[in-house]
Amino acid sequence: MDELIKRENFLDSPQSEDAYRSIQGYVIEAQGQVYTAVNAAMVTAYWKIGKSIFEACGENDRAAHGKQVLKYISERLTEEFGKGFNLRNLRYMRQFYLTFQNVNALRSELSWTHYRALIRVTDEKARTFYLEECAKSGWSSCQLERQINTMFYQRFLASQDKESVAAEIQTTEPKPKYEQIIKDPYVLEFLDLPANEHFYESNLEQALIDLKTGILTHQDIGQMQMYVNYYTRYQMNEGDNPPVGLLLCAQKSDTLVQLTLPEDNRQIYAAKYLPNLPTEEELKRELNLAEFEKLKD
């Protein structure tokens, strides 16, 4: 009994916790180094792929010849290396090359997810600003997205208290935990590793399901419309069905929904939030999806 008590006291001692924290730090550091190395290799590879696609397809990859070449490349790469080389991703790589034509100017601190966000910034000065600030401040890809979407560049230039404006991102969009960074879906695709389905589910909930704890407003509906439009224009693959946005709220007004959305709306739906997940039939009845069922047939 005395030996057991001594062992328990040892496990609870500050020395044990210090040893654990030290070892944990080594593991996290090593994971970060591997992640950085993979990202650097991936970004360089995607730049080279984008350059090759541009040279093979010409100025317009959506013209008949360009589409055929791109389709052939996509099918062959997908067959050999997995789903990371679909048409949408190959077009991103082509645009990546066109946006950053000097490969030596690429920043090793930035991941492919960072660059995907940057190539959508059409203003060259703003794009350069975001690139430099992102590398200097160590923004995560989610932080970079938020800065772009909230027009941080314009706000920073117009502000007299630049330090305060620059620091607000750490409160509005804290950095993700290290384990979430390591599970970057683009890295998993690049290495042809099995995806963590729980990670994808978490991202899907954040990206597509909007939960409102109060009464639904027309601003909420407009925000969801923006999400759906963004996904339609930048995330859809060829052959995908149009995305659907679902707003879950404590209370909703059918009249508000009808007046805010166009009469032929087939993409935005609002439903009352229930304490338990509804069945498929209950959800269809709540959303009045009879017309949706006809479209499926």
PDB file of C-alpha atoms in Angstrom, residues 41-206:
ATOM      1  CA  ALA A  41       6.984  21.229 -51.065  1.00  0.00           C
ATOM      2  CA  MET A  42       3.271  21.273 -51.882  1.00  0.00           C
ATOM      3  CA  VAL A  43       3.191  24.991 -52.705  1.00  0.00           C
ATOM      4  CA  THR A  44       6.222  24.678 -54.986  1.00  0.00           C
ATOM      5  CA  ALA A  45       4.755  21.622 -56.707  1.00  0.00           C
ATOM      6  CA  TYR A  46       1.408  23.336 -57.260  1.00  0.00           C
ATOM      7  CA  TRP A  47       3.158  26.390 -58.708  1.00  0.00           C
ATOM      8  CA  LYS A  48       5.039  24.176 -61.155  1.00  0.00           C
ATOM      9  CA  ILE A  49       1.841  22.298 -62.028  1.00  0.00           C
ATOM     10  CA  GLY A  50       0.079  25.617 -62.637  1.00  0.00           C
ATOM     11  CA  LYS A  51       2.873  26.734 -64.944  1.00  0.00           C
ATOM     12  CA  SER A  52       2.710  23.469 -66.911  1.00  0.00           C
ATOM     13  CA  ILE A  53      -1.071  23.719 -67.223  1.00  0.00           C
ATOM     14  CA  PHE A  54      -0.823  27.290 -68.486  1.00  0.00           C
ATOM     15  CA  GLU A  55       1.771  26.300 -71.067  1.00  0.00           C
ATOM     16  CA  ALA A  56      -0.260  23.264 -72.182  1.00  0.00           C
ATOM     17  CA  CYS A  57      -3.691  24.900 -72.281  1.00  0.00           C
ATOM     18  CA  GLY A  58      -2.746  28.362 -73.479  1.00  0.00           C
ATOM     19  CA  GLU A  59      -4.320  31.648 -72.451  1.00  0.00           C
ATOM     20  CA  ASN A  60      -7.817  30.227 -72.044  1.00  0.00           C
ATOM     21  CA  ASP A  61      -8.139  26.918 -70.212  1.00  0.00           C
ATOM     22  CA  ARG A  62     -11.915  26.988 -70.759  1.00  0.00           C
ATOM     23  CA  ALA A  63     -11.671  27.009 -74.556  1.00  0.00           C
ATOM     24  CA  ALA A  64     -12.294  23.677 -76.289  1.00  0.00           C
ATOM     25  CA  HIS A  65      -8.626  22.670 -76.541  1.00  0.00           C
ATOM     26  CA  GLY A  66      -7.800  23.847 -73.024  1.00  0.00           C
ATOM     27  CA  LYS A  67     -10.774  22.033 -71.480  1.00  0.00           C
ATOM     28  CA  GLN A  68      -9.815  18.760 -73.169  1.00  0.00           C
ATOM     29  CA  VAL A  69      -6.199  19.008 -72.024  1.00  0.00           C
ATOM     30  CA  LEU A  70      -7.203  19.918 -68.474  1.00  0.00           C
ATOM     31  CA  LYS A  71      -9.746  17.100 -68.299  1.00  0.00           C
ATOM     32  CA  TYR A  72      -7.156  14.575 -69.488  1.00  0.00           C
ATOM     33  CA  ILE A  73      -4.563  15.758 -66.958  1.00  0.00           C
ATOM     34  CA  SER A  74      -7.123  15.765 -64.134  1.00  0.00           C
ATOM     35  CA  GLU A  75      -8.324  12.246 -64.861  1.00  0.00           C
ATOM     36  CA  ARG A  76      -4.807  10.827 -65.088  1.00  0.00           C
ATOM     37  CA  LEU A  77      -3.553  12.558 -61.923  1.00  0.00           C
ATOM     38  CA  THR A  78      -6.686  11.665 -59.949  1.00  0.00           C
ATOM     39  CA  GLU A  79      -6.361   8.027 -60.966  1.00  0.00           C
ATOM     40  CA  GLU A  80      -2.752   7.931 -59.803  1.00  0.00           C
ATOM     41  CA  PHE A  81      -2.621  10.370 -56.870  1.00  0.00           C
ATOM     42  CA  GLY A  82      -6.187  10.852 -55.590  1.00  0.00           C
ATOM     43  CA  LYS A  83      -8.873  13.517 -55.481  1.00  0.00           C
ATOM     44  CA  GLY A  84      -6.612  16.527 -54.904  1.00  0.00           C
ATOM     45  CA  PHE A  85      -6.258  17.000 -58.650  1.00  0.00           C
ATOM     46  CA  ASN A  86      -9.824  17.610 -59.783  1.00  0.00           C
ATOM     47  CA  LEU A  87     -10.572  20.291 -62.380  1.00  0.00           C
ATOM     48  CA  ARG A  88     -11.306  22.960 -59.789  1.00  0.00           C
ATOM     49  CA  ASN A  89      -7.995  22.447 -58.000  1.00  0.00           C
ATOM     50  CA  LEU A  90      -6.016  22.385 -61.246  1.00  0.00           C
ATOM     51  CA  ARG A  91      -7.578  25.716 -62.216  1.00  0.00           C
ATOM     52  CA  TYR A  92      -6.561  27.102 -58.818  1.00  0.00           C
ATOM     53  CA  MET A  93      -2.986  25.972 -59.520  1.00  0.00           C
ATOM     54  CA  ARG A  94      -3.029  27.645 -62.926  1.00  0.00           C
ATOM     55  CA  GLN A  95      -4.319  30.863 -61.361  1.00  0.00           C
ATOM     56  CA  PHE A  96      -1.702  30.539 -58.614  1.00  0.00           C
ATOM     57  CA  TYR A  97       1.057  30.566 -61.227  1.00  0.00           C
ATOM     58  CA  LEU A  98      -0.489  33.501 -63.072  1.00  0.00           C
ATOM     59  CA  THR A  99      -0.852  35.512 -59.845  1.00  0.00           C
ATOM     60  CA  PHE A 100       2.611  34.759 -58.440  1.00  0.00           C
ATOM     61  CA  GLN A 101       4.837  34.288 -61.480  1.00  0.00           C
ATOM     62  CA  ASN A 102       8.093  34.678 -59.531  1.00  0.00           C
ATOM     63  CA  VAL A 103       8.481  31.387 -57.673  1.00  0.00           C
ATOM     64  CA  ASN A 104      11.360  32.826 -55.629  1.00  0.00           C
ATOM     65  CA  ALA A 105       8.993  35.398 -54.132  1.00  0.00           C
ATOM     66  CA  LEU A 106       6.786  32.736 -52.528  1.00  0.00           C
ATOM     67  CA  ARG A 107       6.868  32.742 -48.734  1.00  0.00           C
ATOM     68  CA  SER A 108       7.643  29.450 -47.010  1.00  0.00           C
ATOM     69  CA  GLU A 109       5.560  30.524 -43.992  1.00  0.00           C
ATOM     70  CA  LEU A 110       2.377  30.416 -46.070  1.00  0.00           C
ATOM     71  CA  SER A 111       0.457  27.254 -46.902  1.00  0.00           C
ATOM     72  CA  TRP A 112      -1.513  26.329 -49.998  1.00  0.00           C
ATOM     73  CA  THR A 113      -4.679  27.320 -48.110  1.00  0.00           C
ATOM     74  CA  HIS A 114      -3.198  30.798 -47.596  1.00  0.00           C
ATOM     75  CA  TYR A 115      -2.380  31.152 -51.284  1.00  0.00           C
ATOM     76  CA  ARG A 116      -5.837  29.997 -52.348  1.00  0.00           C
ATOM     77  CA  ALA A 117      -7.242  32.932 -50.380  1.00  0.00           C
ATOM     78  CA  LEU A 118      -4.656  35.385 -51.716  1.00  0.00           C
ATOM     79  CA  ILE A 119      -5.257  34.649 -55.411  1.00  0.00           C
ATOM     80  CA  ARG A 120      -8.849  35.832 -54.984  1.00  0.00           C
ATOM     81  CA  VAL A 121      -7.621  39.327 -54.008  1.00  0.00           C
ATOM     82  CA  THR A 122      -7.663  41.201 -57.314  1.00  0.00           C
ATOM     83  CA  ASP A 123      -5.991  44.400 -56.056  1.00  0.00           C
ATOM     84  CA  GLU A 124      -2.245  43.750 -56.373  1.00  0.00           C
ATOM     85  CA  LYS A 125      -1.272  46.211 -53.631  1.00  0.00           C
ATOM     86  CA  ALA A 126      -3.803  44.712 -51.234  1.00  0.00           C
ATOM     87  CA  ARG A 127      -2.676  41.183 -52.115  1.00  0.00           C
ATOM     88  CA  THR A 128       0.984  42.047 -51.465  1.00  0.00           C
ATOM     89  CA  PHE A 129       0.018  43.684 -48.168  1.00  0.00           C
ATOM     90  CA  TYR A 130      -1.915  40.596 -47.030  1.00  0.00           C
ATOM     91  CA  LEU A 131       0.924  38.297 -48.069  1.00  0.00           C
ATOM     92  CA  GLU A 132       3.543  40.274 -46.121  1.00  0.00           C
ATOM     93  CA  GLU A 133       1.354  40.796 -43.055  1.00  0.00           C
ATOM     94  CA  CYS A 134       0.321  37.150 -43.033  1.00  0.00           C
ATOM     95  CA  ALA A 135       3.936  35.965 -43.100  1.00  0.00           C
ATOM     96  CA  LYS A 136       5.079  38.558 -40.528  1.00  0.00           C
ATOM     97  CA  SER A 137       2.203  38.049 -38.089  1.00  0.00           C
ATOM     98  CA  GLY A 138       1.867  34.289 -38.522  1.00  0.00           C
ATOM     99  CA  TRP A 139      -1.839  34.395 -39.398  1.00  0.00           C
ATOM    100  CA  SER A 140      -3.600  31.085 -39.806  1.00  0.00           C
ATOM    101  CA  SER A 141      -5.493  30.570 -43.059  1.00  0.00           C
ATOM    102  CA  CYS A 142      -8.772  31.285 -41.221  1.00  0.00           C
ATOM    103  CA  GLN A 143      -7.341  34.533 -39.865  1.00  0.00           C
ATOM    104  CA  LEU A 144      -6.212  35.553 -43.346  1.00  0.00           C
ATOM    105  CA  GLU A 145      -9.672  34.806 -44.757  1.00  0.00           C
ATOM    106  CA  ARG A 146     -11.266  36.950 -42.067  1.00  0.00           C
ATOM    107  CA  GLN A 147      -8.872  39.830 -42.667  1.00  0.00           C
ATOM    108  CA  ILE A 148      -9.629  39.772 -46.388  1.00  0.00           C
ATOM    109  CA  ASN A 149     -13.395  39.481 -45.898  1.00  0.00           C
ATOM    110  CA  THR A 150     -13.454  42.359 -43.390  1.00  0.00           C
ATOM    111  CA  MET A 151     -11.319  44.588 -45.656  1.00  0.00           C
ATOM    112  CA  PHE A 152      -8.459  44.796 -43.178  1.00  0.00           C
ATOM    113  CA  TYR A 153      -6.182  46.424 -45.762  1.00  0.00           C
ATOM    114  CA  GLN A 154      -8.517  49.372 -46.268  1.00  0.00           C
ATOM    115  CA  ARG A 155      -9.307  49.658 -42.564  1.00  0.00           C
ATOM    116  CA  PHE A 156      -5.625  49.559 -41.638  1.00  0.00           C
ATOM    117  CA  LEU A 157      -4.718  52.344 -44.064  1.00  0.00           C
ATOM    118  CA  ALA A 158      -7.590  54.542 -42.875  1.00  0.00           C
ATOM    119  CA  SER A 159      -7.021  53.968 -39.147  1.00  0.00           C
ATOM    120  CA  GLN A 160      -5.002  56.261 -36.892  1.00  0.00           C
ATOM    121  CA  ASP A 161      -4.656  53.509 -34.272  1.00  0.00           C
ATOM    122  CA  LYS A 162      -3.035  50.893 -36.489  1.00  0.00           C
ATOM    123  CA  GLU A 163      -1.740  48.737 -33.610  1.00  0.00           C
ATOM    124  CA  SER A 164      -5.232  48.256 -32.233  1.00  0.00           C
ATOM    125  CA  VAL A 165      -6.672  47.398 -35.645  1.00  0.00           C
ATOM    126  CA  ALA A 166      -3.856  44.917 -36.295  1.00  0.00           C
ATOM    127  CA  ALA A 167      -4.302  43.223 -32.904  1.00  0.00           C
ATOM    128  CA  GLU A 168      -8.069  42.674 -33.095  1.00  0.00           C
ATOM    129  CA  ILE A 169      -7.715  39.506 -35.227  1.00  0.00           C
ATOM    130  CA  GLN A 170      -6.382  37.578 -32.233  1.00  0.00           C
ATOM    131  CA  THR A 171      -9.698  38.188 -30.490  1.00  0.00           C
ATOM    132  CA  THR A 172     -12.135  37.933 -33.401  1.00  0.00           C
ATOM    133  CA  GLU A 173     -10.472  34.853 -34.960  1.00  0.00           C
ATOM    134  CA  PRO A 174      -8.073  33.113 -32.534  1.00  0.00           C
ATOM    135  CA  LYS A 175      -5.521  30.739 -34.016  1.00  0.00           C
ATOM    136  CA  PRO A 176      -6.675  27.109 -34.212  1.00  0.00           C
ATOM    137  CA  LYS A 177      -5.141  24.496 -31.962  1.00  0.00           C
ATOM    138  CA  TYR A 178      -2.005  22.836 -33.264  1.00  0.00           C
ATOM    139  CA  GLU A 179      -3.744  19.487 -33.848  1.00  0.00           C
ATOM    140  CA  GLN A 180      -6.267  21.128 -36.185  1.00  0.00           C
ATOM    141  CA  ILE A 181      -3.452  22.660 -38.241  1.00  0.00           C
ATOM    142  CA  ILE A 182      -1.741  19.287 -38.653  1.00  0.00           C
ATOM    143  CA  LYS A 183      -4.983  17.829 -40.050  1.00  0.00           C
ATOM    144  CA  ASP A 184      -5.124  20.317 -42.929  1.00  0.00           C
ATOM    145  CA  PRO A 185      -7.257  18.557 -45.611  1.00  0.00           C
ATOM    146  CA  TYR A 186      -4.998  19.821 -48.417  1.00  0.00           C
ATOM    147  CA  VAL A 187      -1.970  18.247 -46.763  1.00  0.00           C
ATOM    148  CA  LEU A 188      -3.858  14.975 -46.357  1.00  0.00           C
ATOM    149  CA  GLU A 189      -4.823  15.037 -50.033  1.00  0.00           C
ATOM    150  CA  PHE A 190      -1.298  15.908 -51.135  1.00  0.00           C
ATOM    151  CA  LEU A 191       0.187  13.013 -49.155  1.00  0.00           C
ATOM    152  CA  ASP A 192      -2.678  10.714 -50.218  1.00  0.00           C
ATOM    153  CA  LEU A 193      -3.460   9.983 -46.564  1.00  0.00           C
ATOM    154  CA  PRO A 194      -6.922   8.982 -45.310  1.00  0.00           C
ATOM    155  CA  ALA A 195      -8.905  12.018 -44.238  1.00  0.00           C
ATOM    156  CA  ASN A 196     -10.069  12.470 -40.659  1.00  0.00           C
ATOM    157  CA  GLU A 197     -13.827  12.373 -41.106  1.00  0.00           C
ATOM    158  CA  HIS A 198     -14.500  14.164 -37.832  1.00  0.00           C
ATOM    159  CA  PHE A 199     -12.322  17.071 -38.942  1.00  0.00           C
ATOM    160  CA  TYR A 200     -14.258  17.372 -42.186  1.00  0.00           C
ATOM    161  CA  GLU A 201     -17.585  17.227 -40.363  1.00  0.00           C
ATOM    162  CA  SER A 202     -16.490  20.089 -38.126  1.00  0.00           C
ATOM    163  CA  ASN A 203     -15.515  22.206 -41.106  1.00  0.00           C
ATOM    164  CA  LEU A 204     -18.749  21.398 -42.893  1.00  0.00           C
ATOM    165  CA  GLU A 205     -20.809  22.544 -39.928  1.00  0.00           C
ATOM    166  CA  GLN A 206     -18.894  25.821 -39.723  1.00  0.00           C
TER     167      GLN A 206
END
